[in-house]
mmCIF file of C-alpha atoms in Angstrom:
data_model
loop_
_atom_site.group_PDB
_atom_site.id
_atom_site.type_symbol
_atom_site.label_atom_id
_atom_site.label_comp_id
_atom_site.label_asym_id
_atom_site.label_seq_id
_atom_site.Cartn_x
_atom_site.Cartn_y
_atom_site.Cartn_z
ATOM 1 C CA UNK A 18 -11.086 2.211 -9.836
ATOM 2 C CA UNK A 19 -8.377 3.598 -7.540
ATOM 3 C CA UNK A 20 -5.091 1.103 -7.169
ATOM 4 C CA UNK A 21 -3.541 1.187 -3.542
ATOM 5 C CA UNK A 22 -0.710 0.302 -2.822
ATOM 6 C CA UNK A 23 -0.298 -1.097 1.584
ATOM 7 C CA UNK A 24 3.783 -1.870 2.284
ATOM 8 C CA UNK A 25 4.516 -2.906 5.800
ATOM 9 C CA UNK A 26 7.143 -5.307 6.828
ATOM 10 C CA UNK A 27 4.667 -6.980 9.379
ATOM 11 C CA UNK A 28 2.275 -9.688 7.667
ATOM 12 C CA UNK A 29 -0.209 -8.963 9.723
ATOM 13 C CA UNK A 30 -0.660 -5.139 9.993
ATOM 14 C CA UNK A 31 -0.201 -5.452 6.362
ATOM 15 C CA UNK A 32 -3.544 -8.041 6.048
ATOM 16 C CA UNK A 33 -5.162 -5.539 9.082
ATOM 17 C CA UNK A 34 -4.676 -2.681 6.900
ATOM 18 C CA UNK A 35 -5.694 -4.001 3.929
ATOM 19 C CA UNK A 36 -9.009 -5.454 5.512
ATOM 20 C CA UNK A 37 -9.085 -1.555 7.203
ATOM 21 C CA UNK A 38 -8.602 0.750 3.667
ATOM 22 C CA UNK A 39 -11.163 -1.981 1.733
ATOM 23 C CA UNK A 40 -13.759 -1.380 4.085
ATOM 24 C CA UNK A 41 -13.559 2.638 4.249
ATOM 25 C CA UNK A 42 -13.794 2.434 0.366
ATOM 26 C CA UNK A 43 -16.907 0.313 0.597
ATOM 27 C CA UNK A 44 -18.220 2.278 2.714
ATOM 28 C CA UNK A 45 -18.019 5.359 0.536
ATOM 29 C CA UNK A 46 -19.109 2.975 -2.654
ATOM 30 C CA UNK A 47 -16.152 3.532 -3.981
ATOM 31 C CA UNK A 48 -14.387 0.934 -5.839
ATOM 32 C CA UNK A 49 -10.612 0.269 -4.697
ATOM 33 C CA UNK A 50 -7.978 -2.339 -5.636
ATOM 34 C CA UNK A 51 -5.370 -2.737 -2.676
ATOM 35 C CA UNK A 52 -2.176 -4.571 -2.873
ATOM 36 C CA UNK A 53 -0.199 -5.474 -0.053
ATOM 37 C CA UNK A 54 3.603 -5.839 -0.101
ATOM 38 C CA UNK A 55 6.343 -6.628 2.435
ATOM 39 C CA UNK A 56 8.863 -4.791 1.012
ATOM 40 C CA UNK A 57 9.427 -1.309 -0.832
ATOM 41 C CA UNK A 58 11.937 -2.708 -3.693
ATOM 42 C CA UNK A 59 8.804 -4.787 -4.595
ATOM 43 C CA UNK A 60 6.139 -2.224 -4.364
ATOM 44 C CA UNK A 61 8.608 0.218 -6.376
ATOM 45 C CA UNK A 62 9.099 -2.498 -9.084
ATOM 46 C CA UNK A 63 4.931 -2.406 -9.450
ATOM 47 C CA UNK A 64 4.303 1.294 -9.293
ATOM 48 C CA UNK A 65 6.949 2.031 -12.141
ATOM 49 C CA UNK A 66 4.771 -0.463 -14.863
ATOM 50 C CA UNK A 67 1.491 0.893 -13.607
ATOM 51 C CA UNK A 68 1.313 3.577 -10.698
ATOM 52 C CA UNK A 69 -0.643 3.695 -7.679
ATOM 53 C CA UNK A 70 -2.927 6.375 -6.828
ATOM 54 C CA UNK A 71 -2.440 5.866 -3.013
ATOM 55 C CA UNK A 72 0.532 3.933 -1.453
ATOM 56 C CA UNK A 73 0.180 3.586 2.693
ATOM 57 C CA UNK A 74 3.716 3.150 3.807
ATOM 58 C CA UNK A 75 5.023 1.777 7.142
ATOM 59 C CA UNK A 76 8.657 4.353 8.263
ATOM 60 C CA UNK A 77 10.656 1.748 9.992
ATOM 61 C CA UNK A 78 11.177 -1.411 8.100
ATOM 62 C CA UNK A 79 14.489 -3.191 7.371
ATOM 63 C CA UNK A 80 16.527 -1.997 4.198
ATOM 64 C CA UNK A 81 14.617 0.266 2.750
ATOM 65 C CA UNK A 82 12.427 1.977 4.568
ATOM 66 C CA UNK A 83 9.069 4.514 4.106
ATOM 67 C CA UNK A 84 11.040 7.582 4.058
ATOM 68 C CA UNK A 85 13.332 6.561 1.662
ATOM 69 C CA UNK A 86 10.832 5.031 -0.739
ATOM 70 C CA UNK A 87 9.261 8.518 -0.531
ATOM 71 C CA UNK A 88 12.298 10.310 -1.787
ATOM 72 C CA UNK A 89 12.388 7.807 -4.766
ATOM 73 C CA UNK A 90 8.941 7.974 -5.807
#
């Protein structure tokens, strides 16, 4: 099972997207765990216990945003 990772700041493009990437996976019968976050400190926190194999990242969010959380990862 692949573990995504969806971080936008906007509740909901984050529930959109999440509703978007579940349904391409299904489509392709492939089985997917996405979890949304509103924040990159948060998401960061969760992918150093147990990385993601995809993380969707919105550039323009307050305090941290996309590009930054890029560099760090």
């Amino acid at each position: 099972m692949l573990r995504v990772a969806i971080c936008d700041d906007e509740r909901n493009m984050l529930n959109f997207l999440c509703k978007r990437v579940e349904a391409e996976f299904k489509k392709h019968r492939q089985e997917v765990r996405v979890v949304p976050f509103l924040s990159v400190n948060a998401m960061l926190s969760q992918n150093m216990e147990n990385k993601f194999d995809v993380i969707f990242l919105d550039i323009m969010m307050p305090g941290t945003d996309g590009l930054t959380c890029c560099r760090r990862i």
